[in-house]
Amino acid sequence: MLIPKKDRLLILESLFQEGVMVAHKDFNAPKHHILDTKNLYVIKLMQSLKSRELVRESFSWMWYYYYLTNEGIEYLRDYLSIAEDVVPNTLKKKPAAPRSGGASRGGYSRGGDDRRRGYDDKKAGGAPGGSFEPSFRSEGGYGRGGERFGRGGGRGRGSRGGFGRGGARDE
């Protein structure tokens, strides 16, 4: 497909800068959702680069995802006349967050006998008081003994208890 040079350069520069490109699978869309060009131009140019193994493609939920390969980076550097020290954003290392040592690491310290943070026996929101009495009702339900679901539940009411077909038989 013939793609105007202005649009081709726009797509390739964006691909090199980010290292990735996405495009919705809508060949009739008047405009790409990020770039100021037709969506069809983006898809077809990426398809051409994919056939030359300069990008890797994956497809999910009506979206094409294109990832620039090392060969693609070299090709685009030559085609766009970009210096060797410039790399796509996907290859740039993010600076590590500064780490501080000692007690500021989530409230824990490296030494001491009690390593638990803020432990207190009288802590509000702990275990319920002495009047808490849970009740476990055996009114059927989801377990083996219940007869609400399936073919009558577990044993009882004349079932033979095997794994075979059929329910209870009157013998």
Short mmCIF file of N, CA and C in Angstrom, two decimals:
data_model
loop_
_atom_site.label_atom_id
_atom_site.label_comp_id
_atom_site.label_asym_id
_atom_site.label_seq_id
_atom_site.Cartn_x
_atom_site.Cartn_y
_atom_site.Cartn_z
N MET A 1 0.85 -1.18 0.00
CA MET A 1 0.00 0.00 0.00
C MET A 1 0.90 1.24 0.00
N LEU A 2 0.51 2.21 -0.77
CA LEU A 2 1.26 3.46 -0.82
C LEU A 2 0.83 4.35 0.34
N ILE A 3 1.79 4.69 1.17
CA ILE A 3 1.54 5.55 2.32
C ILE A 3 2.32 6.84 2.11
N PRO A 4 1.67 7.99 2.28
CA PRO A 4 2.39 9.26 2.09
C PRO A 4 3.61 9.34 3.01
N LYS A 5 4.67 9.95 2.49
CA LYS A 5 5.93 10.00 3.22
C LYS A 5 5.77 10.70 4.56
N LYS A 6 4.98 11.75 4.63
CA LYS A 6 4.76 12.48 5.87
C LYS A 6 4.18 11.55 6.94
N ASP A 7 3.20 10.74 6.55
CA ASP A 7 2.57 9.82 7.50
C ASP A 7 3.52 8.68 7.88
N ARG A 8 4.28 8.18 6.90
CA ARG A 8 5.22 7.11 7.17
C ARG A 8 6.28 7.55 8.18
N LEU A 9 6.81 8.75 8.00
CA LEU A 9 7.81 9.26 8.93
C LEU A 9 7.22 9.47 10.32
N LEU A 10 5.99 9.97 10.38
CA LEU A 10 5.33 10.17 11.67
C LEU A 10 5.16 8.86 12.42
N ILE A 11 4.74 7.82 11.72
CA ILE A 11 4.53 6.50 12.34
C ILE A 11 5.86 5.90 12.79
N LEU A 12 6.87 5.95 11.93
CA LEU A 12 8.15 5.34 12.25
C LEU A 12 8.87 6.08 13.38
N GLU A 13 8.76 7.41 13.40
CA GLU A 13 9.38 8.17 14.50
C GLU A 13 8.71 7.84 15.83
N SER A 14 7.40 7.72 15.82
CA SER A 14 6.69 7.36 17.04
C SER A 14 7.05 5.95 17.49
N LEU A 15 7.16 5.03 16.54
CA LEU A 15 7.54 3.66 16.86
C LEU A 15 8.93 3.61 17.47
N PHE A 16 9.88 4.36 16.90
CA PHE A 16 11.23 4.34 17.45
C PHE A 16 11.29 5.00 18.82
N GLN A 17 10.58 6.10 18.98
CA GLN A 17 10.62 6.82 20.25
C GLN A 17 10.06 5.96 21.39
N GLU A 18 8.91 5.31 21.17
CA GLU A 18 8.28 4.53 22.23
C GLU A 18 8.77 3.09 22.29
N GLY A 19 9.12 2.52 21.14
CA GLY A 19 9.53 1.12 21.09
C GLY A 19 8.36 0.18 20.89
N VAL A 20 7.15 0.70 21.01
CA VAL A 20 5.93 -0.09 20.82
C VAL A 20 4.91 0.75 20.04
N MET A 21 3.95 0.04 19.46
CA MET A 21 2.86 0.72 18.75
C MET A 21 1.61 -0.11 18.94
N VAL A 22 0.49 0.57 19.15
CA VAL A 22 -0.80 -0.12 19.24
C VAL A 22 -1.73 0.46 18.19
N ALA A 23 -2.61 -0.40 17.70
CA ALA A 23 -3.59 0.04 16.71
C ALA A 23 -4.85 -0.79 16.86
N HIS A 24 -5.98 -0.13 16.85
CA HIS A 24 -7.26 -0.82 16.94
C HIS A 24 -7.55 -1.48 15.60
N LYS A 25 -8.13 -2.67 15.64
CA LYS A 25 -8.43 -3.37 14.39
C LYS A 25 -9.70 -2.79 13.80
N ASP A 26 -9.56 -1.62 13.24
CA ASP A 26 -10.65 -0.93 12.56
C ASP A 26 -10.04 -0.30 11.32
N PHE A 27 -10.18 -0.99 10.20
CA PHE A 27 -9.55 -0.53 8.97
C PHE A 27 -10.23 0.71 8.39
N ASN A 28 -11.43 1.01 8.83
CA ASN A 28 -12.18 2.16 8.32
C ASN A 28 -12.12 3.36 9.25
N ALA A 29 -11.36 3.27 10.33
CA ALA A 29 -11.27 4.40 11.26
C ALA A 29 -10.60 5.57 10.55
N PRO A 30 -11.17 6.75 10.68
CA PRO A 30 -10.59 7.89 9.96
C PRO A 30 -9.25 8.35 10.53
N LYS A 31 -8.99 8.04 11.82
CA LYS A 31 -7.78 8.52 12.46
C LYS A 31 -7.30 7.51 13.50
N HIS A 32 -5.99 7.38 13.62
CA HIS A 32 -5.40 6.56 14.67
C HIS A 32 -5.68 7.24 16.01
N HIS A 33 -5.82 6.45 17.07
CA HIS A 33 -6.23 7.03 18.35
C HIS A 33 -5.14 7.88 19.01
N ILE A 34 -3.88 7.75 18.57
CA ILE A 34 -2.80 8.56 19.15
C ILE A 34 -2.19 9.49 18.09
N LEU A 35 -1.86 8.93 16.95
CA LEU A 35 -1.18 9.70 15.91
C LEU A 35 -2.19 10.40 15.02
N ASP A 36 -1.72 11.45 14.38
CA ASP A 36 -2.58 12.21 13.48
C ASP A 36 -2.43 11.66 12.06
N THR A 37 -2.87 10.42 11.87
CA THR A 37 -2.83 9.76 10.58
C THR A 37 -3.93 8.70 10.54
N LYS A 38 -4.17 8.14 9.38
CA LYS A 38 -5.20 7.10 9.28
C LYS A 38 -4.77 5.83 9.99
N ASN A 39 -5.71 5.18 10.62
CA ASN A 39 -5.43 3.93 11.32
C ASN A 39 -4.97 2.85 10.34
N LEU A 40 -5.51 2.85 9.14
CA LEU A 40 -5.13 1.88 8.12
C LEU A 40 -3.65 2.00 7.76
N TYR A 41 -3.14 3.23 7.69
CA TYR A 41 -1.72 3.43 7.40
C TYR A 41 -0.85 2.79 8.48
N VAL A 42 -1.24 2.95 9.74
CA VAL A 42 -0.46 2.39 10.84
C VAL A 42 -0.45 0.86 10.75
N ILE A 43 -1.63 0.28 10.55
CA ILE A 43 -1.73 -1.18 10.51
C ILE A 43 -0.93 -1.75 9.34
N LYS A 44 -1.05 -1.16 8.18
CA LYS A 44 -0.36 -1.68 7.00
C LYS A 44 1.15 -1.48 7.07
N LEU A 45 1.61 -0.36 7.62
CA LEU A 45 3.04 -0.15 7.76
C LEU A 45 3.63 -1.13 8.78
N MET A 46 2.91 -1.36 9.87
CA MET A 46 3.37 -2.34 10.86
C MET A 46 3.35 -3.76 10.28
N GLN A 47 2.37 -4.04 9.43
CA GLN A 47 2.31 -5.35 8.77
C GLN A 47 3.52 -5.54 7.86
N SER A 48 3.93 -4.48 7.19
CA SER A 48 5.11 -4.55 6.33
C SER A 48 6.37 -4.77 7.16
N LEU A 49 6.48 -4.07 8.29
CA LEU A 49 7.65 -4.25 9.16
C LEU A 49 7.66 -5.64 9.79
N LYS A 50 6.47 -6.16 10.07
CA LYS A 50 6.37 -7.50 10.65
C LYS A 50 6.84 -8.56 9.65
N SER A 51 6.51 -8.39 8.38
CA SER A 51 6.92 -9.37 7.37
C SER A 51 8.44 -9.40 7.21
N ARG A 52 9.10 -8.28 7.54
CA ARG A 52 10.56 -8.23 7.49
C ARG A 52 11.19 -8.52 8.84
N GLU A 53 10.35 -8.94 9.81
CA GLU A 53 10.77 -9.29 11.17
C GLU A 53 11.47 -8.15 11.88
N LEU A 54 10.98 -6.93 11.65
CA LEU A 54 11.50 -5.76 12.34
C LEU A 54 10.66 -5.42 13.56
N VAL A 55 9.42 -5.91 13.58
CA VAL A 55 8.56 -5.79 14.75
C VAL A 55 7.93 -7.14 15.04
N ARG A 56 7.54 -7.32 16.30
CA ARG A 56 6.83 -8.51 16.74
C ARG A 56 5.39 -8.10 16.99
N GLU A 57 4.43 -8.92 16.62
CA GLU A 57 3.01 -8.56 16.74
C GLU A 57 2.31 -9.50 17.70
N SER A 58 1.41 -8.94 18.48
CA SER A 58 0.46 -9.75 19.24
C SER A 58 -0.90 -9.08 19.09
N PHE A 59 -1.93 -9.88 19.23
CA PHE A 59 -3.28 -9.39 19.00
C PHE A 59 -4.16 -9.83 20.16
N SER A 60 -4.91 -8.88 20.70
CA SER A 60 -5.80 -9.21 21.81
C SER A 60 -6.94 -8.22 21.84
N TRP A 61 -8.14 -8.73 21.94
CA TRP A 61 -9.35 -7.92 22.10
C TRP A 61 -9.44 -6.79 21.08
N MET A 62 -9.27 -7.15 19.83
CA MET A 62 -9.41 -6.22 18.70
C MET A 62 -8.33 -5.12 18.68
N TRP A 63 -7.21 -5.36 19.30
CA TRP A 63 -6.10 -4.42 19.26
C TRP A 63 -4.83 -5.14 18.81
N TYR A 64 -4.10 -4.51 17.92
CA TYR A 64 -2.79 -5.00 17.50
C TYR A 64 -1.75 -4.34 18.40
N TYR A 65 -0.80 -5.14 18.88
CA TYR A 65 0.31 -4.64 19.67
C TYR A 65 1.59 -4.99 18.93
N TYR A 66 2.42 -3.99 18.64
CA TYR A 66 3.65 -4.20 17.90
C TYR A 66 4.83 -3.80 18.79
N TYR A 67 5.84 -4.67 18.83
CA TYR A 67 7.03 -4.44 19.65
C TYR A 67 8.24 -4.40 18.73
N LEU A 68 9.05 -3.39 18.86
CA LEU A 68 10.23 -3.22 18.03
C LEU A 68 11.31 -4.22 18.43
N THR A 69 11.89 -4.90 17.44
CA THR A 69 12.97 -5.86 17.70
C THR A 69 14.32 -5.13 17.58
N ASN A 70 15.39 -5.81 17.93
CA ASN A 70 16.72 -5.20 17.81
C ASN A 70 17.07 -4.89 16.36
N GLU A 71 16.67 -5.78 15.45
CA GLU A 71 16.90 -5.51 14.02
C GLU A 71 16.08 -4.30 13.57
N GLY A 72 14.90 -4.16 14.12
CA GLY A 72 14.05 -3.01 13.79
C GLY A 72 14.64 -1.71 14.29
N ILE A 73 15.27 -1.76 15.46
CA ILE A 73 15.93 -0.55 15.98
C ILE A 73 17.07 -0.13 15.06
N GLU A 74 17.87 -1.09 14.62
CA GLU A 74 18.97 -0.78 13.70
C GLU A 74 18.44 -0.22 12.38
N TYR A 75 17.38 -0.85 11.85
CA TYR A 75 16.81 -0.40 10.58
C TYR A 75 16.29 1.04 10.71
N LEU A 76 15.56 1.33 11.78
CA LEU A 76 14.99 2.67 11.94
C LEU A 76 16.07 3.72 12.20
N ARG A 77 17.16 3.33 12.85
CA ARG A 77 18.26 4.28 13.04
C ARG A 77 18.84 4.70 11.69
N ASP A 78 19.00 3.73 10.79
CA ASP A 78 19.51 4.04 9.45
C ASP A 78 18.49 4.84 8.64
N TYR A 79 17.23 4.42 8.69
CA TYR A 79 16.19 5.05 7.87
C TYR A 79 15.90 6.47 8.32
N LEU A 80 15.87 6.69 9.64
CA LEU A 80 15.53 8.01 10.17
C LEU A 80 16.75 8.86 10.51
N SER A 81 17.95 8.35 10.29
CA SER A 81 19.21 9.04 10.57
C SER A 81 19.27 9.48 12.04
N ILE A 82 19.16 8.50 12.91
CA ILE A 82 19.18 8.76 14.35
C ILE A 82 20.53 8.29 14.89
N ALA A 83 21.06 9.01 15.87
CA ALA A 83 22.37 8.69 16.45
C ALA A 83 22.32 7.36 17.19
N GLU A 84 23.49 6.76 17.37
CA GLU A 84 23.60 5.45 18.01
C GLU A 84 23.24 5.48 19.49
N ASP A 85 23.44 6.63 20.14
CA ASP A 85 23.21 6.68 21.58
C ASP A 85 21.74 6.86 21.93
N VAL A 86 20.88 7.14 20.97
CA VAL A 86 19.45 7.30 21.23
C VAL A 86 18.80 5.93 21.17
N VAL A 87 18.02 5.60 22.20
CA VAL A 87 17.35 4.30 22.26
C VAL A 87 15.86 4.52 22.52
N PRO A 88 15.02 3.56 22.16
CA PRO A 88 13.58 3.67 22.44
C PRO A 88 13.32 3.67 23.95
N ASN A 89 12.16 4.19 24.34
CA ASN A 89 11.80 4.29 25.75
C ASN A 89 11.70 2.92 26.42
N THR A 90 11.41 1.88 25.66
CA THR A 90 11.29 0.56 26.26
C THR A 90 12.64 0.01 26.70
N LEU A 91 13.73 0.54 26.15
CA LEU A 91 15.07 0.07 26.52
C LEU A 91 15.76 0.96 27.53
N LYS A 92 15.16 2.09 27.85
CA LYS A 92 15.75 2.98 28.84
C LYS A 92 15.51 2.43 30.23
N LYS A 93 16.53 2.50 31.05
CA LYS A 93 16.42 2.05 32.43
C LYS A 93 15.83 3.17 33.27
N LYS A 94 14.87 2.81 34.09
CA LYS A 94 14.30 3.79 35.00
C LYS A 94 15.23 3.93 36.19
N PRO A 95 15.40 5.15 36.69
CA PRO A 95 16.26 5.31 37.87
C PRO A 95 15.62 4.63 39.08
N ALA A 96 16.45 3.94 39.85
CA ALA A 96 15.95 3.23 41.03
C ALA A 96 15.54 4.25 42.08
N ALA A 97 14.47 3.92 42.78
CA ALA A 97 14.00 4.80 43.84
C ALA A 97 15.01 4.79 44.98
N PRO A 98 15.25 5.95 45.58
CA PRO A 98 16.23 5.98 46.68
C PRO A 98 15.71 5.17 47.86
N ARG A 99 16.58 4.33 48.40
CA ARG A 99 16.21 3.49 49.54
C ARG A 99 16.86 4.04 50.79
N SER A 100 16.08 4.05 51.83
CA SER A 100 16.64 4.45 53.11
C SER A 100 16.67 3.23 54.00
N GLY A 101 17.64 3.12 54.84
CA GLY A 101 17.77 1.94 55.67
C GLY A 101 17.18 2.18 57.05
N GLY A 102 17.20 1.13 57.85
CA GLY A 102 16.80 1.26 59.23
C GLY A 102 15.32 1.10 59.46
N ALA A 103 14.81 1.83 60.44
CA ALA A 103 13.45 1.65 60.91
C ALA A 103 12.41 2.19 59.96
N SER A 104 12.79 2.95 58.97
CA SER A 104 11.78 3.53 58.08
C SER A 104 11.30 2.54 57.03
N ARG A 105 11.80 1.33 57.02
CA ARG A 105 11.37 0.33 56.05
C ARG A 105 10.11 -0.34 56.56
N GLY A 106 8.97 0.32 56.42
CA GLY A 106 7.70 -0.27 56.80
C GLY A 106 7.56 -0.43 58.30
N GLY A 107 8.34 0.28 59.10
CA GLY A 107 8.22 0.20 60.53
C GLY A 107 9.04 -0.90 61.15
N TYR A 108 9.72 -1.68 60.37
CA TYR A 108 10.52 -2.77 60.92
C TYR A 108 11.94 -2.29 61.15
N SER A 109 12.57 -2.84 62.16
CA SER A 109 13.96 -2.53 62.40
C SER A 109 14.76 -3.82 62.27
N ARG A 110 16.01 -3.69 62.07
CA ARG A 110 16.84 -4.87 61.87
C ARG A 110 17.22 -5.55 63.18
N GLY A 111 17.12 -4.89 64.26
CA GLY A 111 17.52 -5.48 65.53
C GLY A 111 16.37 -5.47 66.52
N GLY A 112 16.63 -5.95 67.73
CA GLY A 112 15.60 -5.92 68.76
C GLY A 112 14.90 -7.26 68.85
N ASP A 113 14.27 -7.48 69.99
CA ASP A 113 13.59 -8.75 70.22
C ASP A 113 12.23 -8.79 69.56
N ASP A 114 11.48 -7.70 69.66
CA ASP A 114 10.12 -7.71 69.13
C ASP A 114 10.13 -7.03 67.76
N ARG A 115 10.03 -7.80 66.71
CA ARG A 115 10.08 -7.25 65.36
C ARG A 115 8.70 -6.91 64.82
N ARG A 116 7.69 -7.18 65.60
CA ARG A 116 6.35 -6.86 65.14
C ARG A 116 6.10 -5.37 65.26
N ARG A 117 5.42 -4.84 64.29
CA ARG A 117 5.19 -3.41 64.25
C ARG A 117 3.98 -3.05 65.07
N GLY A 118 4.14 -2.21 66.05
CA GLY A 118 3.02 -1.67 66.81
C GLY A 118 2.22 -2.72 67.54
N TYR A 119 2.81 -3.75 68.06
CA TYR A 119 2.06 -4.80 68.73
C TYR A 119 1.62 -4.31 70.10
N ASP A 120 0.33 -4.50 70.41
CA ASP A 120 -0.21 -4.09 71.69
C ASP A 120 -1.36 -5.02 72.04
N ASP A 121 -1.35 -5.55 73.27
CA ASP A 121 -2.41 -6.46 73.69
C ASP A 121 -3.76 -5.77 73.78
N LYS A 122 -3.77 -4.49 74.06
CA LYS A 122 -5.03 -3.76 74.26
C LYS A 122 -5.47 -3.07 72.98
N LYS A 123 -5.03 -3.55 71.89
CA LYS A 123 -5.30 -2.92 70.61
C LYS A 123 -6.78 -3.00 70.25
N ALA A 124 -7.37 -1.88 69.89
CA ALA A 124 -8.77 -1.87 69.46
C ALA A 124 -8.85 -2.50 68.08
N GLY A 125 -9.87 -3.25 67.82
CA GLY A 125 -10.02 -3.89 66.52
C GLY A 125 -9.35 -5.24 66.48
N GLY A 126 -8.98 -5.77 67.63
CA GLY A 126 -8.35 -7.09 67.67
C GLY A 126 -9.43 -8.17 67.68
N ALA A 127 -9.26 -9.18 68.50
CA ALA A 127 -10.22 -10.27 68.60
C ALA A 127 -11.50 -9.77 69.25
N PRO A 128 -12.64 -10.35 68.91
CA PRO A 128 -13.89 -9.90 69.51
C PRO A 128 -13.93 -10.21 71.00
N GLY A 129 -14.82 -9.51 71.70
CA GLY A 129 -14.93 -9.65 73.14
C GLY A 129 -15.46 -11.00 73.56
N GLY A 130 -15.67 -11.16 74.86
CA GLY A 130 -16.09 -12.44 75.41
C GLY A 130 -17.51 -12.84 75.04
N SER A 131 -18.34 -11.91 74.60
CA SER A 131 -19.72 -12.26 74.27
C SER A 131 -19.88 -12.80 72.85
N PHE A 132 -18.81 -12.94 72.13
CA PHE A 132 -18.89 -13.42 70.75
C PHE A 132 -19.07 -14.93 70.75
N GLU A 133 -20.17 -15.41 70.20
CA GLU A 133 -20.45 -16.84 70.11
C GLU A 133 -20.91 -17.18 68.70
N PRO A 134 -20.02 -17.67 67.85
CA PRO A 134 -20.44 -18.01 66.49
C PRO A 134 -21.37 -19.22 66.51
N SER A 135 -22.29 -19.26 65.56
CA SER A 135 -23.20 -20.40 65.47
C SER A 135 -23.02 -21.07 64.12
N PHE A 136 -22.97 -22.38 64.15
CA PHE A 136 -22.83 -23.15 62.92
C PHE A 136 -24.08 -23.98 62.78
N ARG A 137 -24.92 -23.60 61.88
CA ARG A 137 -26.19 -24.30 61.70
C ARG A 137 -26.03 -25.43 60.71
N SER A 138 -26.69 -26.52 60.97
CA SER A 138 -26.64 -27.64 60.03
C SER A 138 -28.00 -27.81 59.39
N GLU A 139 -28.39 -26.81 58.62
CA GLU A 139 -29.68 -26.84 57.95
C GLU A 139 -29.53 -27.23 56.49
N GLY A 140 -28.56 -28.02 56.16
CA GLY A 140 -28.32 -28.35 54.76
C GLY A 140 -27.41 -27.29 54.17
N GLY A 141 -27.41 -27.17 52.91
CA GLY A 141 -26.59 -26.16 52.27
C GLY A 141 -25.71 -26.76 51.21
N TYR A 142 -24.47 -26.35 51.19
CA TYR A 142 -23.60 -26.74 50.10
C TYR A 142 -22.80 -28.00 50.38
N GLY A 143 -22.79 -28.50 51.60
CA GLY A 143 -21.95 -29.63 51.94
C GLY A 143 -22.50 -30.96 51.45
N ARG A 144 -21.91 -32.04 51.89
CA ARG A 144 -22.31 -33.37 51.44
C ARG A 144 -23.68 -33.77 51.96
N GLY A 145 -24.02 -33.36 53.17
CA GLY A 145 -25.26 -33.84 53.76
C GLY A 145 -26.50 -33.12 53.29
N GLY A 146 -26.34 -31.98 52.64
CA GLY A 146 -27.50 -31.20 52.23
C GLY A 146 -28.21 -31.82 51.05
N GLU A 147 -29.51 -31.60 50.97
CA GLU A 147 -30.29 -32.16 49.87
C GLU A 147 -30.85 -31.08 48.98
N ARG A 148 -30.24 -29.93 48.96
CA ARG A 148 -30.77 -28.84 48.16
C ARG A 148 -30.35 -28.91 46.70
N PHE A 149 -29.13 -29.37 46.44
CA PHE A 149 -28.60 -29.32 45.09
C PHE A 149 -28.31 -30.73 44.60
N GLY A 150 -28.26 -30.88 43.31
CA GLY A 150 -27.86 -32.16 42.72
C GLY A 150 -28.95 -33.20 42.83
N ARG A 151 -28.55 -34.43 43.07
CA ARG A 151 -29.49 -35.55 43.08
C ARG A 151 -29.78 -36.03 44.49
N GLY A 152 -29.89 -35.16 45.40
CA GLY A 152 -30.29 -35.56 46.73
C GLY A 152 -29.21 -35.48 47.76
N GLY A 153 -28.04 -35.03 47.42
CA GLY A 153 -27.00 -34.86 48.43
C GLY A 153 -26.34 -36.19 48.78
N GLY A 154 -25.65 -36.19 49.89
CA GLY A 154 -24.85 -37.34 50.31
C GLY A 154 -25.69 -38.53 50.71
N ARG A 155 -25.34 -39.20 51.75
CA ARG A 155 -26.04 -40.40 52.18
C ARG A 155 -27.31 -40.03 52.91
N GLY A 156 -28.20 -40.93 52.94
CA GLY A 156 -29.46 -40.66 53.62
C GLY A 156 -30.60 -40.76 52.64
N ARG A 157 -31.77 -41.00 53.12
CA ARG A 157 -32.99 -41.10 52.33
C ARG A 157 -32.87 -42.16 51.25
N GLY A 158 -32.20 -43.25 51.55
CA GLY A 158 -32.21 -44.38 50.64
C GLY A 158 -31.17 -44.36 49.55
N SER A 159 -30.25 -43.41 49.55
CA SER A 159 -29.25 -43.43 48.49
C SER A 159 -28.22 -44.51 48.77
N ARG A 160 -27.68 -45.07 47.71
CA ARG A 160 -26.73 -46.16 47.86
C ARG A 160 -25.31 -45.65 48.10
N GLY A 161 -25.05 -44.41 47.79
CA GLY A 161 -23.76 -43.83 48.13
C GLY A 161 -22.64 -44.14 47.18
N GLY A 162 -22.87 -44.68 46.02
CA GLY A 162 -21.79 -44.99 45.09
C GLY A 162 -21.54 -43.83 44.15
N PHE A 163 -20.67 -44.06 43.16
CA PHE A 163 -20.38 -43.04 42.17
C PHE A 163 -21.16 -43.28 40.88
N GLY A 164 -22.00 -44.28 40.85
CA GLY A 164 -22.71 -44.59 39.62
C GLY A 164 -23.83 -43.62 39.34
N ARG A 165 -24.50 -43.84 38.24
CA ARG A 165 -25.60 -42.97 37.85
C ARG A 165 -26.85 -43.34 38.61
N GLY A 166 -27.79 -42.51 38.58
CA GLY A 166 -29.07 -42.78 39.21
C GLY A 166 -29.10 -42.34 40.65
N GLY A 167 -30.28 -42.10 41.10
CA GLY A 167 -30.44 -41.62 42.46
C GLY A 167 -30.84 -42.76 43.37
N ALA A 168 -31.71 -42.44 44.28
CA ALA A 168 -32.13 -43.43 45.27
C ALA A 168 -33.09 -44.42 44.64
N ARG A 169 -32.96 -45.69 45.07
CA ARG A 169 -33.88 -46.74 44.59
C ARG A 169 -34.65 -47.26 45.77
N ASP A 170 -35.86 -47.54 45.55
CA ASP A 170 -36.67 -48.17 46.60
C ASP A 170 -36.55 -49.68 46.42
N GLU A 171 -35.94 -50.33 47.38
CA GLU A 171 -35.73 -51.78 47.28
C GLU A 171 -36.46 -52.49 48.36
#
